[in-house]
Coordinates of C-alpha atoms (C1' of nucleotides) in Angstrom, one line a residue:
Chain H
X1 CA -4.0 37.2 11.9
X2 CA -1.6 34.9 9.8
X3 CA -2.7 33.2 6.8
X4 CA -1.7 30.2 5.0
X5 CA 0.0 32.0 2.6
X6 CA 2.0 33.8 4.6
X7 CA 4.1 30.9 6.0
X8 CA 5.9 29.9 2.7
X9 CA 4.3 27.0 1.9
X10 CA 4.2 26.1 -1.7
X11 CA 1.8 26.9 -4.1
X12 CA 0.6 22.8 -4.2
X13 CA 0.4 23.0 -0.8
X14 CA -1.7 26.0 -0.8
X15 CA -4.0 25.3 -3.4
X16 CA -5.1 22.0 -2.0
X17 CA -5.4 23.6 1.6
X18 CA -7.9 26.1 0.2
X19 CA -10.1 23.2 -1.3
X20 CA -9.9 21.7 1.8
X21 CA -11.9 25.0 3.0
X22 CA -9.3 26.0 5.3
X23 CA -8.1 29.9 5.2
X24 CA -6.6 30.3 8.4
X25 CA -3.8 28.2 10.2
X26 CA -4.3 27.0 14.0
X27 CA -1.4 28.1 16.2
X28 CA 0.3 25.2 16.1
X29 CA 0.3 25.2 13.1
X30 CA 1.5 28.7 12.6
X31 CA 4.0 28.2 15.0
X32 CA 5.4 25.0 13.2
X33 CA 5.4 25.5 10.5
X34 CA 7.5 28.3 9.5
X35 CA 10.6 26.8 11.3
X36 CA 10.0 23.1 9.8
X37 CA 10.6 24.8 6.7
X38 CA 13.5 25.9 7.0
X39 CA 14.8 22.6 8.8
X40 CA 14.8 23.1 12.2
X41 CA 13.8 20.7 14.7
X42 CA 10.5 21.0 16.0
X43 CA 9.5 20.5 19.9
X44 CA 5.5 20.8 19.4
X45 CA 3.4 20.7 22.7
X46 CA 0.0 19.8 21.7
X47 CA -2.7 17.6 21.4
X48 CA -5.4 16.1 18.2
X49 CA -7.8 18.8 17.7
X50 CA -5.4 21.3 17.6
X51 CA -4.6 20.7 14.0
X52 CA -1.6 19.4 14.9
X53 CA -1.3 16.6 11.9
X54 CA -1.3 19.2 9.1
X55 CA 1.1 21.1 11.1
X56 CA 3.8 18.5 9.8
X57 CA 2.3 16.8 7.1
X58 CA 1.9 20.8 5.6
X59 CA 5.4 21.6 5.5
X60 CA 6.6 18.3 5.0
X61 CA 4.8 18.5 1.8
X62 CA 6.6 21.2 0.6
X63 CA 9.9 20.1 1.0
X64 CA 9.9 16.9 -0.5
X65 CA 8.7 18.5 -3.8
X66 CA 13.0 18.6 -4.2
X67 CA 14.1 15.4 -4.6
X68 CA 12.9 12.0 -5.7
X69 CA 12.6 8.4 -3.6
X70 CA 14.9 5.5 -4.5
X71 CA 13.8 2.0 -3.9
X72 CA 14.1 1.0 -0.2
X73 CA 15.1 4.3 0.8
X74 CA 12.5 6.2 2.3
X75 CA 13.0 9.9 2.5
X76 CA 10.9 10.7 5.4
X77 CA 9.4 8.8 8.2
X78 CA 6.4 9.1 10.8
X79 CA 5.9 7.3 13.7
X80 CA 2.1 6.8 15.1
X81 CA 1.1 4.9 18.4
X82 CA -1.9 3.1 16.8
X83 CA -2.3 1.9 13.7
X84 CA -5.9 3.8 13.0
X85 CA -3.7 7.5 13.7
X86 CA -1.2 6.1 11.0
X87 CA -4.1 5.5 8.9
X88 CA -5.5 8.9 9.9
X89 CA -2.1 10.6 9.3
X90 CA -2.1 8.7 5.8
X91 CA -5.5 10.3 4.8
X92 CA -3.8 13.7 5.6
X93 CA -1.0 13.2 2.8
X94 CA -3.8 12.3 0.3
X95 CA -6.1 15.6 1.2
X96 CA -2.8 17.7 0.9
X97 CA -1.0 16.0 -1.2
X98 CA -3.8 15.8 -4.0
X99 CA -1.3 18.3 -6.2
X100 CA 1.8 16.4 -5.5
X101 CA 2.6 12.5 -7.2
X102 CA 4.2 11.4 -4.0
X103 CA 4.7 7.5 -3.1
X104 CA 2.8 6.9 0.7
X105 CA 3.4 3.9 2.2
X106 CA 1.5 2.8 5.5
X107 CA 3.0 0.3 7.4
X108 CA 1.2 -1.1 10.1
X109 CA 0.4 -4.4 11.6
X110 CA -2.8 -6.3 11.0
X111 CA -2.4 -6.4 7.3
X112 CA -0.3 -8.2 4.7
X113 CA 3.1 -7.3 3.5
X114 CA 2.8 -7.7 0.0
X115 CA 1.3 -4.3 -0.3
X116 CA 3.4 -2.6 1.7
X117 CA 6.5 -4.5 0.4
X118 CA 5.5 -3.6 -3.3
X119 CA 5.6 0.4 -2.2
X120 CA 8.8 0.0 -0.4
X121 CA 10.5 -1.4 -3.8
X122 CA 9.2 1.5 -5.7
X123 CA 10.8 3.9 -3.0
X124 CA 8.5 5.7 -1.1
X125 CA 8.5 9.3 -0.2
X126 CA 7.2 9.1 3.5
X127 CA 6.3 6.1 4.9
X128 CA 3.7 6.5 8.4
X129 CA 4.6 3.3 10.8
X130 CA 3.7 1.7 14.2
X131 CA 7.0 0.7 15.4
X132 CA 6.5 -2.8 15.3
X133 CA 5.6 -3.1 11.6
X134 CA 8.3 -0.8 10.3
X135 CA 11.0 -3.2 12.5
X136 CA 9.8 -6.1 11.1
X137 CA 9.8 -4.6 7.6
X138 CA 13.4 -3.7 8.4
X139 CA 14.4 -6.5 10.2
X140 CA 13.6 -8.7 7.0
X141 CA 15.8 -6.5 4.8
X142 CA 12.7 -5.0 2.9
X143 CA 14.2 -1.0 3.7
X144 CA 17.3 1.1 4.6
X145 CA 16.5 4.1 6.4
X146 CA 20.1 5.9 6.0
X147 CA 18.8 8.1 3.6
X148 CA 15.9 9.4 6.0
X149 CA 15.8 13.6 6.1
X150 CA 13.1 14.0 8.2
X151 CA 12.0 12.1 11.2
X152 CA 8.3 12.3 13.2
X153 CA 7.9 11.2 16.4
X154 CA 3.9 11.7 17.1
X155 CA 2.5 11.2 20.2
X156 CA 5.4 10.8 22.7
X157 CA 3.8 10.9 25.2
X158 CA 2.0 7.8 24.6
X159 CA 4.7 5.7 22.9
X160 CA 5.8 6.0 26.5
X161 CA 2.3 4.4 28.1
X162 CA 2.7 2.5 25.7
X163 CA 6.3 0.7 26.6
X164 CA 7.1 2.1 22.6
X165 CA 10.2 4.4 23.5
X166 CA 13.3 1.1 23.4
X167 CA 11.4 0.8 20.1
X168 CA 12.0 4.5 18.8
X169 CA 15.6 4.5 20.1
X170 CA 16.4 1.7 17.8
X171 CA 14.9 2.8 14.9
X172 CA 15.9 7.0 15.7
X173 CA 20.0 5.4 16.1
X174 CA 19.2 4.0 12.2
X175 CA 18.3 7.5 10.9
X176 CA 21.4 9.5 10.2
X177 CA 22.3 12.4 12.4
X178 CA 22.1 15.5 10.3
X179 CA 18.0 14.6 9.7
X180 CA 15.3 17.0 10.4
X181 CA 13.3 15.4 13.8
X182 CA 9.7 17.1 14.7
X183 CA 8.8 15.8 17.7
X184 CA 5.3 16.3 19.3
X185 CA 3.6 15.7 22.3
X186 CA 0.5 16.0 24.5
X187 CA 2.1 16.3 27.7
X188 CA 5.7 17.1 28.8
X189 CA 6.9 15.6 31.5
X190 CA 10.1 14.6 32.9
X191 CA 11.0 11.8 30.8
X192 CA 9.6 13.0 27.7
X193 CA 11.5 16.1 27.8
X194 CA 14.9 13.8 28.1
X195 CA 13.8 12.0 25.2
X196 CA 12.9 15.2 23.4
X197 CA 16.5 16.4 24.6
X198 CA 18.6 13.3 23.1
X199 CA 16.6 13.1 19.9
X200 CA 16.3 17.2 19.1
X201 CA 19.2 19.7 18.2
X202 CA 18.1 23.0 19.1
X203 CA 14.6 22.9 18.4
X204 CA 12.0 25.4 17.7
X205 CA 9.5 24.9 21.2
X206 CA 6.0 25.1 20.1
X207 CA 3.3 24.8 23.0
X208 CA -0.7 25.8 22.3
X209 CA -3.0 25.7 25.3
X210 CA -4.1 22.1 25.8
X211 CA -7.7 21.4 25.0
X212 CA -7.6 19.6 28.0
X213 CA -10.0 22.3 29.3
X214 CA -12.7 21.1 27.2
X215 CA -14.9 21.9 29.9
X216 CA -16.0 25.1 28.3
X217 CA -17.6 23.0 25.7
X218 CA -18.7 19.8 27.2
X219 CA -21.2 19.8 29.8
X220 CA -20.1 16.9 32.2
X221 CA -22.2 15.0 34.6
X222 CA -21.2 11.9 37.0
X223 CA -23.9 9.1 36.9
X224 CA -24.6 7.2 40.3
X225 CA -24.9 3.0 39.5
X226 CA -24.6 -0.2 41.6
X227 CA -21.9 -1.8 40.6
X228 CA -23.2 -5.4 38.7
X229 CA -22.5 -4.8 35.1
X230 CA -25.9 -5.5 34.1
X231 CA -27.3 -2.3 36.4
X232 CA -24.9 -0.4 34.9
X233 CA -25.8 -1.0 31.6
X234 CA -29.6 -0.6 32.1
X235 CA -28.4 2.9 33.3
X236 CA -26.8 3.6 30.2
X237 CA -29.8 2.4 28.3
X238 CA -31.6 4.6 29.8
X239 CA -29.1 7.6 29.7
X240 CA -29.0 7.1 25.7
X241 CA -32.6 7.3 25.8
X242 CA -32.7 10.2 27.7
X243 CA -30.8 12.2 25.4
X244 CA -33.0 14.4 23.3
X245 CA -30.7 14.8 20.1
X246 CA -27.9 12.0 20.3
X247 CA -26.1 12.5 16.7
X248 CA -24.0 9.9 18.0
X249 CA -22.0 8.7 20.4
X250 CA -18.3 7.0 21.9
X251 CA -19.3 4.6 25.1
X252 CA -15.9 3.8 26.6
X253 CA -15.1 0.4 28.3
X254 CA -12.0 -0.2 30.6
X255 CA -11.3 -3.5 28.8
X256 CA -11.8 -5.1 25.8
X257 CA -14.0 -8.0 27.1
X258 CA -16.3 -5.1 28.7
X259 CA -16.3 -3.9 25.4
X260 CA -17.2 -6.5 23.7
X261 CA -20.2 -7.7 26.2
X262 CA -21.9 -4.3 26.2
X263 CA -22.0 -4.7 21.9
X264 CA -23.1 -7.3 22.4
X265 CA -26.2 -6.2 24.8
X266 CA -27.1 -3.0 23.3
X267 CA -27.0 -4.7 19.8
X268 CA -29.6 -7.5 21.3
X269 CA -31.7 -4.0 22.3
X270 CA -32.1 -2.8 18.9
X271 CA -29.4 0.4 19.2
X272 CA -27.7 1.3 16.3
X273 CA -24.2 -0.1 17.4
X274 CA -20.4 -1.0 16.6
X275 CA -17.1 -2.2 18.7
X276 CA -14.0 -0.9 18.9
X277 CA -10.8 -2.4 20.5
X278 CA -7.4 -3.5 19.9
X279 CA -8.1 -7.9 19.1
X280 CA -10.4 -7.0 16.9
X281 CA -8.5 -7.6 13.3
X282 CA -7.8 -4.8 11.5
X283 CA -10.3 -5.3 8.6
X284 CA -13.4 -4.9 10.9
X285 CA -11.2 -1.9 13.1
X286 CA -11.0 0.0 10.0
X287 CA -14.6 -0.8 8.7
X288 CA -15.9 -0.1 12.4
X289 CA -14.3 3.5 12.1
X290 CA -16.1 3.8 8.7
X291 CA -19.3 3.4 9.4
X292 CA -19.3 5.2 12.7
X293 CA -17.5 8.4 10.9
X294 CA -20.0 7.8 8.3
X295 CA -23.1 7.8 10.6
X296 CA -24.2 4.1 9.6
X297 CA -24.1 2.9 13.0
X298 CA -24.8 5.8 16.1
X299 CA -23.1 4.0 18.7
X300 CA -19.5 3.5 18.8
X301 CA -18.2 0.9 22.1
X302 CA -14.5 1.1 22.4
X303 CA -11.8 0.6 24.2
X304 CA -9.1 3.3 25.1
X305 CA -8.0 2.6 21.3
X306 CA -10.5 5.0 20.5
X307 CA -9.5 7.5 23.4
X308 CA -6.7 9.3 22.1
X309 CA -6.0 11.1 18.8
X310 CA -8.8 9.9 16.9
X311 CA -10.5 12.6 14.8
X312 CA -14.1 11.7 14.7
X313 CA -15.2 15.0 14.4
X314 CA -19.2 16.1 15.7
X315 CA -19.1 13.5 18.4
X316 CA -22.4 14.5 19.9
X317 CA -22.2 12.3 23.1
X318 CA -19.2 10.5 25.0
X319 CA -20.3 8.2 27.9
X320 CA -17.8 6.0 30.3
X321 CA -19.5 2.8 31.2
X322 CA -16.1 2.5 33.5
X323 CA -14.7 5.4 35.2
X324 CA -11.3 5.2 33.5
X325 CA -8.4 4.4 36.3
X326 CA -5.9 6.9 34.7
X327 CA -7.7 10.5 35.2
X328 CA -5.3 11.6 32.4
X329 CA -7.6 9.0 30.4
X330 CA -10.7 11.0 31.0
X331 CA -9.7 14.1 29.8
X332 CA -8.9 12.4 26.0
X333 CA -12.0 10.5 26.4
X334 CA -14.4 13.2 26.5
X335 CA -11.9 15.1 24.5
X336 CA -13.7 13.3 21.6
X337 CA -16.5 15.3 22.1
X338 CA -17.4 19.5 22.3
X339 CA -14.5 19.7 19.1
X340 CA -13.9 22.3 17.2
X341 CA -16.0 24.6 19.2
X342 CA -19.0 22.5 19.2
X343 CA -21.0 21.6 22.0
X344 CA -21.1 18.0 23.6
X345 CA -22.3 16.3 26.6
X346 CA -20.0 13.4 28.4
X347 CA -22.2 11.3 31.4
X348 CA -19.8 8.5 33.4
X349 CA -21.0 6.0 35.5
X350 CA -19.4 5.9 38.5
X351 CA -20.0 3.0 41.0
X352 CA -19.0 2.6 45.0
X353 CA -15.9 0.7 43.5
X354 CA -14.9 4.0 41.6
X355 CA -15.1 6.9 43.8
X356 CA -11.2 6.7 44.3
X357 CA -11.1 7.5 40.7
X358 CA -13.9 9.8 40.3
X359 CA -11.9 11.8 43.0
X360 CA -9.2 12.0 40.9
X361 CA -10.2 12.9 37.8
X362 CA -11.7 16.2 39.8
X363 CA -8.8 16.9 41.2
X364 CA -6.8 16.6 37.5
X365 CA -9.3 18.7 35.4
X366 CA -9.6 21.5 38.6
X367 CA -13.5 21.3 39.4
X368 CA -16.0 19.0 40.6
X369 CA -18.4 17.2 38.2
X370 CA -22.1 17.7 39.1
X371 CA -24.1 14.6 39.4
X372 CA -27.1 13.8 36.9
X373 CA -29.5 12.1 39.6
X374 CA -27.9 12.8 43.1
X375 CA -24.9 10.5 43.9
X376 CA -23.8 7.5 45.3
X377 CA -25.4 8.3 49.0
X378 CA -28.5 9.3 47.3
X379 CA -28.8 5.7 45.1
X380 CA -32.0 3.2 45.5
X381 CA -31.1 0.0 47.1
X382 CA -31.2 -2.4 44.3
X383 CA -34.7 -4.1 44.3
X384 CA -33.2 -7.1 45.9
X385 CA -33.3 -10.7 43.6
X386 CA -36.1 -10.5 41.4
X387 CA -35.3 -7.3 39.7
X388 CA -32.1 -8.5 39.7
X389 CA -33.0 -11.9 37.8
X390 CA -35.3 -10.7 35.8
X391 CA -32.6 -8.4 34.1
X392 CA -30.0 -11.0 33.9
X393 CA -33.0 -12.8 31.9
X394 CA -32.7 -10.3 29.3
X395 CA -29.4 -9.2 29.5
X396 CA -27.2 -11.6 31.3
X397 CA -24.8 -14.7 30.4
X398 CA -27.6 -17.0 31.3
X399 CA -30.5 -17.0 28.7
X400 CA -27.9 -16.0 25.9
X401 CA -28.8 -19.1 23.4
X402 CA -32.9 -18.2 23.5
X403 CA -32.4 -14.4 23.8
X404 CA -30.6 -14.7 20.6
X405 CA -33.3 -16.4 19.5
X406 CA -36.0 -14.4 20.3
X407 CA -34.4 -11.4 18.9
X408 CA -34.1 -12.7 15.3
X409 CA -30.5 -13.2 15.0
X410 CA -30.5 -16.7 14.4
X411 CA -30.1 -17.6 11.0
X412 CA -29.0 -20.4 10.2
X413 CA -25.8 -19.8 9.3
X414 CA -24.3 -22.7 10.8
X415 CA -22.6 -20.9 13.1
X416 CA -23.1 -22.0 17.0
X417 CA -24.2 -18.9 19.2
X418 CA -21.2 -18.8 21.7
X419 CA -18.7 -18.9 19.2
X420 CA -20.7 -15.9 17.0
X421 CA -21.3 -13.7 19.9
X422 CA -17.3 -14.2 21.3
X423 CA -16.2 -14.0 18.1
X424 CA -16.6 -9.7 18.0
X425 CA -14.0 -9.9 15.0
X426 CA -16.6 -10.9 12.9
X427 CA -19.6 -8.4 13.1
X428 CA -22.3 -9.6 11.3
X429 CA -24.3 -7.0 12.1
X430 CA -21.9 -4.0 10.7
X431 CA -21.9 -6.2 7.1
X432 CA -26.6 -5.8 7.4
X433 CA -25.9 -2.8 7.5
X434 CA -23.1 -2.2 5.3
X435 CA -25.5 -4.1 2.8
X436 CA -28.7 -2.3 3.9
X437 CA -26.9 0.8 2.6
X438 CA -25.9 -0.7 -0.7
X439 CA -27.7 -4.0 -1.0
X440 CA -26.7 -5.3 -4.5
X441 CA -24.0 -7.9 -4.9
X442 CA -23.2 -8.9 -7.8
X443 CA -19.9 -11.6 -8.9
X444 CA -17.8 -8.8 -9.8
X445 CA -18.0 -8.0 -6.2
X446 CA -17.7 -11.2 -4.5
X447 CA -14.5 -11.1 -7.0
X448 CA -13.6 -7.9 -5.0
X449 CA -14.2 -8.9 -1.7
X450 CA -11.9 -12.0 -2.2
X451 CA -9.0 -10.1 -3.1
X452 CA -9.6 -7.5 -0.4
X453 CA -9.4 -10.7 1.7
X454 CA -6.2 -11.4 0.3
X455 CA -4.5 -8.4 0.3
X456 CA -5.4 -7.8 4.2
X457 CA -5.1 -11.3 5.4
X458 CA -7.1 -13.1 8.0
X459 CA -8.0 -11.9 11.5
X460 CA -4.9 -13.1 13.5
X461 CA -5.9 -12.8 17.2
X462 CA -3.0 -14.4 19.5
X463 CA -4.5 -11.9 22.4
X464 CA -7.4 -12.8 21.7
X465 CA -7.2 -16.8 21.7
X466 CA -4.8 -16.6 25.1
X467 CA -8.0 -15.1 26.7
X468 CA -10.7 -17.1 26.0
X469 CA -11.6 -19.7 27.7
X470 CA -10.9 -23.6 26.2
X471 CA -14.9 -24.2 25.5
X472 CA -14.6 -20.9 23.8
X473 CA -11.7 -22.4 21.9
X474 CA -13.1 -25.8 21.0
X475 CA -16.4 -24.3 19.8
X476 CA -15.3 -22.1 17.8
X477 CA -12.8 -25.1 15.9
X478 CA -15.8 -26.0 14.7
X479 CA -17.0 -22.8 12.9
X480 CA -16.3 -23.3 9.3
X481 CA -19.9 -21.8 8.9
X482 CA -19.8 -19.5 5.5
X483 CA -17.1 -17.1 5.2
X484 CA -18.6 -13.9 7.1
X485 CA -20.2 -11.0 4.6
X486 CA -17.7 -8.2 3.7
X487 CA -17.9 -4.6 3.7
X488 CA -20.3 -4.6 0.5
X489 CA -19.5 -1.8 -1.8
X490 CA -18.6 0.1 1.4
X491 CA -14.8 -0.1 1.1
X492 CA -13.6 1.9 4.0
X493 CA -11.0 4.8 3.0
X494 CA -8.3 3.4 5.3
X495 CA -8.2 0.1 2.9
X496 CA -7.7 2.1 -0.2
X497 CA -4.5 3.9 1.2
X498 CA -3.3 0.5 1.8
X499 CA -4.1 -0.9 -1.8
X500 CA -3.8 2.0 -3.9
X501 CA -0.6 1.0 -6.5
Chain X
dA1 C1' -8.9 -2.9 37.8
dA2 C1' -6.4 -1.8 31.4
dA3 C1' -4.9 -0.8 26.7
dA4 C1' -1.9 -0.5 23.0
dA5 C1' 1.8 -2.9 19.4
dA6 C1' 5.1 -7.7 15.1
dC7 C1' 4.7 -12.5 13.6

DNA sequence: AAAAAAC
């Protein structure tokens, strides 16, 4: 079997690898890595999980220990999807790159420029974008990227969901021709292998076996509901409940007001619980993450944000309060759990309304998905009204003001219900707990947190705002209640990449 | 039936 040191990465390289703990190279990375260093293209077939990230950041390491950055002239660049896989691909270059004074900028939207204009000044050694931040940045003159060597392109697969590709075109025609492009991907089809063709010269093709069957790993059950959201979420309370030992757990939602809703309901039933999806600002994103990689909160509601990519590792329990419509979307959903050879457990409640996409995700991953309590033909009729009502009592839009009430959340702060419980940007009850963990404050720290405000800026939610509804609106013009609590002394990692000088 | 990403 290879070793690290066999495939001519420097000594830096290899010395902060092997504090890392890690002896052996995945085969991506063995494959990869070897021809990246000696600049050939790269075509690499694989997925997160397969240690894919450190099978460019590795290499890329080692070659820019030649050479020096000049002030707006980045010498490498990496392109990321999301902006919590840049973060993630910016925490990499700080584990490996411990040994090595390298300048990393991340540029990604959600946060102020200063920062990131300051590094780009200096001259940064690789800068790890989301295309629409590093356009802007160029677009206002701030970097020229003609003396780029090596180009990533992460996640193809999904730029292309993601309507990203007219994006990388632009910015791929501003990198000059003779650079270094390793280009990776989950998935290869049709038009990801023409853009692979147009931006690759005679690349090195590295596939590994898709973890896509995680099925050895993760024991998958369908869950029968009636489809009103608040059965379906009295089924997942009881499903968490269920679970003997939940380390923690990934509840996906279809969309991001469903995400925000069911927060908002298993917070009002005591679980341990935090949010996850793309209008949230990026402050309360990157502090969500935190404390769910951290273990402060168990459960983790997100959107399809948190689907791909994301290396949470020793995700005990995924659940799908919506059967996702893209079977491809299923298969990186529970991907999040059963990694690294663990073992995990995935339950998705599937209603009436979904069997057209239950279908389909059996037919993508090749077998059929045993049901937990009989399915669909075998379901109760609902207990007709008053079960019904009673719920909705507890759980529903209707009794919201005294529910919140009666469970101790209201506390004076000035702020009216509707426009705290819409508001999911703000997260009051991530900063309890942030505090509960570290409860002293002292000025120094308020100090701190003002700065961090700066630096980061204010939650800026056009989505957001076009979706609510105008009483949402008009309430909340009202809140200038007390400046929400920060983070406390928990300063999630991503921040510090972004502020580090 | 959605989500993601620039201001």
């Amino acid at each position: 079997m290879t070793n690290f040191a066999d495939l001519g990465l420097s000594q830096k390289v290899l010395s902060a690898v092997t504090d890392a703990g890690y002896a052996t190279p995945t085969p991506i990375q063995a494959g990869a890595i070897p021809p990246a260093l000696q600049r050939r293209d790269i075509l690499g077939i694989a997925q997160t999980g397969t240690g894919k990230t450190a099978s460019f950041v590795l290499p890329m390491l080692t070659l820019l220990e030649k050479g020096r950055a000049r002030a707006r002239m980045p010498r490498t660049l990496i392109l990321e999807p999301t902006r919590e896989l840049a973060a993630q691909v910016a925490e990499n270059f700080d584990k490996y790159g411990k040994n090595h004074k390298l300048n990393i900028a991340l540029l990604i939207g959600g946060v102020s420029f200063d920062e990131q204009d300051r590094k780009l000044e200096r001259g940064a050694d690789v800068l790890i974008c989301t295309p629409g931040r590093l356009l802007d940045h160029f677009e206002r003159g701030k970097l020229l990227m003609t003396g780029v060597e090596i180009l990533v392109i992460d996640e193809a697969d999904r730029m292309l969901d993601m309507g990203f590709i007219p994006d990388i075109e632009r910015i791929a025609k501003l990198i000059p021709f003779t650079r270094q492009t390793l280009f990776f991907s989950a998935t290869m089809p049709p038009e990801i292998q023409k853009l692979a063709d147009r931006f690759l010269q005679n690349p090195e093709r590295v596939e590994v076996a898709r973890p896509a069957s995680t099925a050895n790993t993760v024991t998958q059950r369908f869950v029968a509901a009636h489809g009103k959201d608040y059965e379906k979420r009295a089924v997942l309370r009881d499903l968490i409940r269920a679970q003997g030992e939940l380390k923690n757990a990934i509840i996906f939602c279809n969309r991001k007001k469903d995400v925000a809703e069911l927060f908002r309901s298993l917070d009002r039933h005591g679980f341990s619980v935090g949010a996850l999806h793309g209008d949230m600002d990026q402050r309360s994103r990157m502090a969500m993450l935190a404390n769910f990689k951290d273990g402060n909160i168990q459960l983790l509601v997100a959107s399809d944000v948190a689907a791909r990519g994301l290396d949470i590792p020793d995700v005990s329990h995924v659940f799908n309060f919506d059967v996702p419509i893209h079977a491809e979307d299923y298969v990186h959903r529970i991907g999040r759990t059963g990694r690294a050879g663990r073992s995990g457990a995935s339950f998705t409640i599937v209603t009436k309304r979904d069997t057209k996409f239950s279908d389909a995700i059996e037919k993508l991953i090749g077998q059929t998905v045993e049901w937990l309590n009989g399915d669909l033909s075998q379901l109760p009729e609902p207990m007709e009204s008053h079960d019904g009502r009673r719920e909705r009592g507890r759980d529903g839009r209707k009794d919201r003001k005294k529910d919140v009430e009666r469970s101790g959340r209201a506390r004076g702060d000035h702020k009216s219900d509707a426009a705290r419980i819409d508001n999911v940007t703000e997260f009051e009850p991530v900063a309890e707990r942030a505090e509960a963990v570290k409860p002293e404050r002292s000025a120094d720290h308020k100090q701190g947190h003002a700065s961090r405000n700066d630096r980061l800026g204010r939650a800026q939610n056009a989505a957001n705002d076009d979706n609510r509804d105008r009483r949402h609106r008009n309430r909340r013009d009202h809140d200038d209640g007390p400046t929400p609590v920060g983070f406390g002394d928990e300063i999630p990692a991503f921040m510090l990449i972004v502020g580090k000088a």
